[in-house]
Amino acid sequence: MSVIEASTSVDILEQSEQLGHMVVESDIYIEYREAKKAMKEDPEAQEKINNFLSWKDQYEEVQRFGAYHPDYKTTAKQVRVVKREMDMHETVIRYRQAEKALDNLLTEISTLIAESVSSSIKVPTGNPFYDNQSCGCSTGGSCGCS
């Protein structure tokens, strides 16, 4: 059954479920799942993540008082250092790349579905410039979207 033939909400939901299964079976999702598992099983990556989370908690506590807290500068610097260490770890990089690829796929699917319904439907893209636009036409409203 094609999307054009789907006339009831039940048909549409069934096809949405099929699309979800296709995503889960895709190479992109499989890579994401493997990268996530590898990151969770990598003791060094977990140590870096936990270290970052610990410093982040300390930073949030210090942030309540801002620059007036005696440890503000030290804590702010250290949270940046440990975040960079975490972000530069190979397993974390692989996970983030896989996560971004999956996010791009889901955004592309959402955009295609939305545009097939109406060009004025907004789809969150993760890009604040495009997300805040009333439509993608950039004609200043001459298309009637404003």
CSV table of N, CA, C and O in Angstrom, one decimal, residues 24-106:
chain,number,residue,atom,x,y,z
A,24,VAL,N,15.2,1.2,12.3
A,24,VAL,CA,15.9,0.3,13.2
A,24,VAL,C,16.8,-0.7,12.5
A,24,VAL,O,17.8,-1.1,13.0
A,25,GLU,N,16.4,-1.1,11.3
A,25,GLU,CA,17.1,-2.1,10.5
A,25,GLU,C,18.2,-1.4,9.6
A,25,GLU,O,19.0,-2.1,9.0
A,26,SER,N,18.3,-0.1,9.6
A,26,SER,CA,19.2,0.6,8.7
A,26,SER,C,20.6,0.5,9.3
A,26,SER,O,20.9,0.3,10.5
A,27,ASP,N,21.6,0.7,8.3
A,27,ASP,CA,23.0,0.7,8.7
A,27,ASP,C,23.3,1.9,9.7
A,27,ASP,O,24.1,1.7,10.6
A,28,ILE,N,22.6,3.0,9.5
A,28,ILE,CA,22.9,4.1,10.4
A,28,ILE,C,22.5,3.8,11.8
A,28,ILE,O,23.2,4.1,12.7
A,29,TYR,N,21.3,3.2,12.0
A,29,TYR,CA,20.9,2.9,13.3
A,29,TYR,C,21.8,1.8,14.0
A,29,TYR,O,22.1,1.9,15.1
A,30,ILE,N,22.1,0.8,13.2
A,30,ILE,CA,23.0,-0.3,13.7
A,30,ILE,C,24.3,0.3,14.1
A,30,ILE,O,24.9,-0.1,15.2
A,31,GLU,N,24.9,1.2,13.3
A,31,GLU,CA,26.2,1.9,13.7
A,31,GLU,C,26.0,2.6,15.0
A,31,GLU,O,26.8,2.6,15.9
A,32,TYR,N,24.9,3.4,15.1
A,32,TYR,CA,24.6,4.1,16.4
A,32,TYR,C,24.5,3.2,17.6
A,32,TYR,O,25.1,3.4,18.6
A,33,ARG,N,23.8,2.1,17.4
A,33,ARG,CA,23.6,1.1,18.5
A,33,ARG,C,25.0,0.5,18.9
A,33,ARG,O,25.3,0.4,20.1
A,34,GLU,N,25.8,0.2,17.9
A,34,GLU,CA,27.1,-0.4,18.2
A,34,GLU,C,28.0,0.6,18.9
A,34,GLU,O,28.8,0.3,19.8
A,35,ALA,N,28.0,1.9,18.4
A,35,ALA,CA,28.8,2.9,19.0
A,35,ALA,C,28.4,3.2,20.4
A,35,ALA,O,29.2,3.4,21.3
A,36,LYS,N,27.1,3.2,20.7
A,36,LYS,CA,26.6,3.4,22.0
A,36,LYS,C,27.0,2.3,23.0
A,36,LYS,O,27.5,2.6,24.1
A,37,LYS,N,26.9,1.1,22.5
A,37,LYS,CA,27.3,-0.1,23.3
A,37,LYS,C,28.8,0.0,23.6
A,37,LYS,O,29.3,-0.2,24.7
A,38,ALA,N,29.6,0.3,22.6
A,38,ALA,CA,31.1,0.4,22.7
A,38,ALA,C,31.4,1.5,23.8
A,38,ALA,O,32.3,1.3,24.6
A,39,MET,N,30.7,2.6,23.7
A,39,MET,CA,31.0,3.7,24.7
A,39,MET,C,30.7,3.2,26.1
A,39,MET,O,31.4,3.5,27.0
A,40,LYS,N,29.5,2.6,26.2
A,40,LYS,CA,29.1,2.1,27.6
A,40,LYS,C,30.1,1.0,28.1
A,40,LYS,O,30.2,0.9,29.3
A,41,GLU,N,30.7,0.3,27.2
A,41,GLU,CA,31.6,-0.8,27.7
A,41,GLU,C,33.0,-0.4,27.8
A,41,GLU,O,33.9,-1.2,28.2
A,42,ASP,N,33.3,0.8,27.4
A,42,ASP,CA,34.7,1.3,27.4
A,42,ASP,C,35.0,2.0,28.8
A,42,ASP,O,34.4,3.1,29.1
A,43,PRO,N,35.8,1.3,29.6
A,43,PRO,CA,36.0,1.9,31.0
A,43,PRO,C,36.6,3.3,31.0
A,43,PRO,O,36.3,4.1,31.8
A,44,GLU,N,37.5,3.5,30.1
A,44,GLU,CA,38.2,4.8,30.0
A,44,GLU,C,37.2,5.9,29.6
A,44,GLU,O,37.1,7.0,30.2
A,45,ALA,N,36.3,5.6,28.6
A,45,ALA,CA,35.3,6.6,28.2
A,45,ALA,C,34.3,6.8,29.4
A,45,ALA,O,34.0,8.0,29.6
A,46,GLN,N,33.9,5.8,30.1
A,46,GLN,CA,33.0,5.9,31.2
A,46,GLN,C,33.7,6.8,32.3
A,46,GLN,O,33.0,7.6,33.0
A,47,GLU,N,34.9,6.6,32.5
A,47,GLU,CA,35.7,7.3,33.6
A,47,GLU,C,35.7,8.8,33.2
A,47,GLU,O,35.4,9.7,34.0
A,48,LYS,N,35.9,9.1,31.9
A,48,LYS,CA,35.9,10.5,31.4
A,48,LYS,C,34.5,11.1,31.5
A,48,LYS,O,34.4,12.3,31.9
A,49,ILE,N,33.5,10.4,31.2
A,49,ILE,CA,32.1,10.8,31.2
A,49,ILE,C,31.7,11.1,32.7
A,49,ILE,O,31.2,12.2,33.0
A,50,ASN,N,32.0,10.2,33.6
A,50,ASN,CA,31.7,10.4,35.0
A,50,ASN,C,32.5,11.5,35.6
A,50,ASN,O,31.9,12.3,36.4
A,51,ASN,N,33.8,11.7,35.2
A,51,ASN,CA,34.6,12.8,35.7
A,51,ASN,C,33.9,14.1,35.2
A,51,ASN,O,33.8,15.1,36.0
A,52,PHE,N,33.5,14.2,34.0
A,52,PHE,CA,32.9,15.4,33.4
A,52,PHE,C,31.6,15.7,34.2
A,52,PHE,O,31.3,16.8,34.6
A,53,LEU,N,30.8,14.7,34.4
A,53,LEU,CA,29.5,14.9,35.1
A,53,LEU,C,29.7,15.4,36.5
A,53,LEU,O,29.0,16.2,37.0
A,54,SER,N,30.7,14.8,37.2
A,54,SER,CA,31.1,15.3,38.5
A,54,SER,C,31.5,16.8,38.5
A,54,SER,O,31.0,17.5,39.4
A,55,TRP,N,32.3,17.1,37.6
A,55,TRP,CA,32.8,18.5,37.6
A,55,TRP,C,31.6,19.4,37.1
A,55,TRP,O,31.5,20.6,37.6
A,56,LYS,N,30.8,18.9,36.3
A,56,LYS,CA,29.6,19.7,35.8
A,56,LYS,C,28.7,20.0,37.0
A,56,LYS,O,28.2,21.1,37.1
A,57,ASP,N,28.5,19.0,37.9
A,57,ASP,CA,27.7,19.2,39.1
A,57,ASP,C,28.3,20.3,40.0
A,57,ASP,O,27.6,21.1,40.5
A,58,GLN,N,29.6,20.2,40.1
A,58,GLN,CA,30.3,21.2,40.9
A,58,GLN,C,30.2,22.6,40.3
A,58,GLN,O,30.0,23.6,41.0
A,59,TYR,N,30.3,22.6,39.0
A,59,TYR,CA,30.2,23.9,38.3
A,59,TYR,C,28.8,24.5,38.5
A,59,TYR,O,28.6,25.7,38.7
A,60,GLU,N,27.7,23.7,38.4
A,60,GLU,CA,26.4,24.2,38.6
A,60,GLU,C,26.2,24.7,40.0
A,60,GLU,O,25.5,25.7,40.2
A,61,GLU,N,26.8,24.1,41.0
A,61,GLU,CA,26.7,24.5,42.3
A,61,GLU,C,27.4,25.9,42.5
A,61,GLU,O,26.8,26.8,43.1
A,62,VAL,N,28.6,26.0,41.9
A,62,VAL,CA,29.3,27.2,42.0
A,62,VAL,C,28.6,28.3,41.2
A,62,VAL,O,28.7,29.5,41.6
A,63,GLN,N,28.0,28.0,40.1
A,63,GLN,CA,27.3,28.9,39.2
A,63,GLN,C,26.2,29.7,39.9
A,63,GLN,O,25.9,30.8,39.6
A,64,ARG,N,25.7,29.1,41.0
A,64,ARG,CA,24.6,29.8,41.7
A,64,ARG,C,25.1,31.1,42.3
A,64,ARG,O,24.3,32.0,42.4
A,65,PHE,N,26.4,31.1,42.6
A,65,PHE,CA,26.9,32.4,43.2
A,65,PHE,C,27.7,33.2,42.2
A,65,PHE,O,28.2,34.3,42.4
A,66,GLY,N,28.0,32.6,41.0
A,66,GLY,CA,28.7,33.2,39.9
A,66,GLY,C,30.1,33.5,40.3
A,66,GLY,O,30.7,32.8,41.0
A,67,ALA,N,30.6,34.6,39.8
A,67,ALA,CA,32.0,35.0,39.9
A,67,ALA,C,32.4,35.3,41.4
A,67,ALA,O,33.6,35.4,41.7
A,68,TYR,N,31.4,35.4,42.2
A,68,TYR,CA,31.6,35.7,43.7
A,68,TYR,C,32.1,34.5,44.4
A,68,TYR,O,32.6,34.6,45.5
A,69,HIS,N,31.8,33.3,43.9
A,69,HIS,CA,32.2,32.1,44.6
A,69,HIS,C,33.8,32.0,44.5
A,69,HIS,O,34.3,32.2,43.4
A,70,PRO,N,34.4,31.6,45.6
A,70,PRO,CA,35.9,31.6,45.5
A,70,PRO,C,36.5,30.5,44.6
A,70,PRO,O,37.6,30.7,44.1
A,71,ASP,N,35.7,29.5,44.3
A,71,ASP,CA,36.2,28.5,43.3
A,71,ASP,C,35.7,28.6,41.9
A,71,ASP,O,35.8,27.7,41.1
A,72,TYR,N,35.0,29.7,41.6
A,72,TYR,CA,34.4,29.9,40.3
A,72,TYR,C,35.3,29.7,39.1
A,72,TYR,O,35.1,28.9,38.3
A,73,LYS,N,36.4,30.4,39.1
A,73,LYS,CA,37.3,30.4,38.0
A,73,LYS,C,38.0,29.0,37.8
A,73,LYS,O,38.1,28.5,36.7
A,74,THR,N,38.4,28.4,38.9
A,74,THR,CA,39.0,27.1,38.9
A,74,THR,C,38.1,26.1,38.4
A,74,THR,O,38.4,25.2,37.6
A,75,THR,N,36.9,26.1,39.0
A,75,THR,CA,35.9,25.1,38.6
A,75,THR,C,35.4,25.3,37.1
A,75,THR,O,35.3,24.3,36.4
A,76,ALA,N,35.2,26.5,36.7
A,76,ALA,CA,34.9,26.8,35.3
A,76,ALA,C,35.9,26.3,34.3
A,76,ALA,O,35.6,25.7,33.3
A,77,LYS,N,37.2,26.5,34.7
A,77,LYS,CA,38.3,26.1,33.8
A,77,LYS,C,38.4,24.5,33.8
A,77,LYS,O,38.5,23.9,32.8
A,78,GLN,N,38.2,23.9,35.0
A,78,GLN,CA,38.4,22.5,35.1
A,78,GLN,C,37.2,21.8,34.3
A,78,GLN,O,37.4,20.7,33.7
A,79,VAL,N,36.0,22.3,34.4
A,79,VAL,CA,34.9,21.7,33.7
A,79,VAL,C,35.2,21.7,32.2
A,79,VAL,O,34.8,20.8,31.5
A,80,ARG,N,35.8,22.8,31.7
A,80,ARG,CA,36.1,22.9,30.2
A,80,ARG,C,37.2,21.8,29.9
A,80,ARG,O,37.1,21.2,28.8
A,81,VAL,N,38.2,21.7,30.8
A,81,VAL,CA,39.3,20.8,30.5
A,81,VAL,C,38.7,19.3,30.4
A,81,VAL,O,39.0,18.6,29.5
A,82,VAL,N,37.9,18.9,31.4
A,82,VAL,CA,37.5,17.5,31.5
A,82,VAL,C,36.4,17.3,30.4
A,82,VAL,O,36.4,16.2,29.8
A,83,LYS,N,35.7,18.3,30.0
A,83,LYS,CA,34.8,18.1,28.9
A,83,LYS,C,35.5,17.9,27.6
A,83,LYS,O,35.2,17.0,26.8
A,84,ARG,N,36.6,18.6,27.4
A,84,ARG,CA,37.4,18.4,26.2
A,84,ARG,C,38.0,17.1,26.2
A,84,ARG,O,38.1,16.4,25.1
A,85,GLU,N,38.5,16.6,27.3
A,85,GLU,CA,39.1,15.3,27.4
A,85,GLU,C,38.0,14.2,27.0
A,85,GLU,O,38.3,13.3,26.3
A,86,MET,N,36.8,14.4,27.5
A,86,MET,CA,35.7,13.5,27.2
A,86,MET,C,35.4,13.5,25.7
A,86,MET,O,35.3,12.5,25.1
A,87,ASP,N,35.2,14.7,25.2
A,87,ASP,CA,34.8,14.9,23.8
A,87,ASP,C,35.9,14.4,22.8
A,87,ASP,O,35.6,14.0,21.7
A,88,MET,N,37.1,14.4,23.2
A,88,MET,CA,38.2,13.9,22.3
A,88,MET,C,38.5,12.4,22.4
A,88,MET,O,39.3,11.9,21.7
A,89,HIS,N,37.8,11.8,23.3
A,89,HIS,CA,38.0,10.3,23.4
A,89,HIS,C,37.5,9.6,22.2
A,89,HIS,O,36.3,9.9,21.8
A,90,GLU,N,38.2,8.7,21.6
A,90,GLU,CA,37.8,8.1,20.4
A,90,GLU,C,36.4,7.4,20.4
A,90,GLU,O,35.6,7.6,19.5
A,91,THR,N,36.1,6.7,21.5
A,91,THR,CA,34.8,6.0,21.6
A,91,THR,C,33.7,7.0,21.7
A,91,THR,O,32.6,6.8,21.1
A,92,VAL,N,33.9,8.2,22.4
A,92,VAL,CA,32.9,9.2,22.5
A,92,VAL,C,32.7,9.9,21.1
A,92,VAL,O,31.6,10.2,20.7
A,93,ILE,N,33.8,10.1,20.4
A,93,ILE,CA,33.7,10.7,19.1
A,93,ILE,C,32.9,9.8,18.2
A,93,ILE,O,32.0,10.3,17.5
A,94,ARG,N,33.2,8.6,18.2
A,94,ARG,CA,32.4,7.6,17.3
A,94,ARG,C,31.0,7.6,17.6
A,94,ARG,O,30.1,7.6,16.8
A,95,TYR,N,30.6,7.6,18.9
A,95,TYR,CA,29.2,7.7,19.4
A,95,TYR,C,28.6,8.9,18.9
A,95,TYR,O,27.5,8.9,18.4
A,96,ARG,N,29.2,10.1,19.1
A,96,ARG,CA,28.6,11.3,18.7
A,96,ARG,C,28.4,11.4,17.2
A,96,ARG,O,27.4,12.0,16.7
A,97,GLN,N,29.3,10.9,16.4
A,97,GLN,CA,29.2,10.9,15.0
A,97,GLN,C,28.0,10.0,14.6
A,97,GLN,O,27.2,10.4,13.7
A,98,ALA,N,27.9,8.9,15.2
A,98,ALA,CA,26.8,8.0,14.9
A,98,ALA,C,25.4,8.6,15.3
A,98,ALA,O,24.4,8.5,14.6
A,99,GLU,N,25.4,9.2,16.5
A,99,GLU,CA,24.2,9.9,17.0
A,99,GLU,C,23.8,11.0,16.0
A,99,GLU,O,22.6,11.2,15.7
A,100,LYS,N,24.8,11.8,15.5
A,100,LYS,CA,24.5,12.9,14.6
A,100,LYS,C,23.9,12.3,13.3
A,100,LYS,O,23.0,12.9,12.7
A,101,ALA,N,24.5,11.2,12.8
A,101,ALA,CA,24.0,10.6,11.5
A,101,ALA,C,22.6,10.1,11.7
A,101,ALA,O,21.8,10.3,10.8
A,102,LEU,N,22.3,9.5,12.8
A,102,LEU,CA,20.9,9.1,13.1
A,102,LEU,C,20.0,10.3,13.2
A,102,LEU,O,18.9,10.2,12.6
A,103,ASP,N,20.4,11.3,13.9
A,103,ASP,CA,19.6,12.5,14.0
A,103,ASP,C,19.3,13.1,12.6
A,103,ASP,O,18.2,13.5,12.3
A,104,ASN,N,20.3,13.1,11.8
A,104,ASN,CA,20.2,13.7,10.4
A,104,ASN,C,19.2,12.9,9.6
A,104,ASN,O,18.3,13.4,8.9
A,105,LEU,N,19.2,11.5,9.7
A,105,LEU,CA,18.3,10.7,9.0
A,105,LEU,C,16.9,10.9,9.5
A,105,LEU,O,15.9,11.1,8.7
A,106,LEU,N,16.7,11.0,10.8
A,106,LEU,CA,15.3,11.2,11.4
A,106,LEU,C,14.8,12.6,11.0
A,106,LEU,O,13.6,12.8,10.7
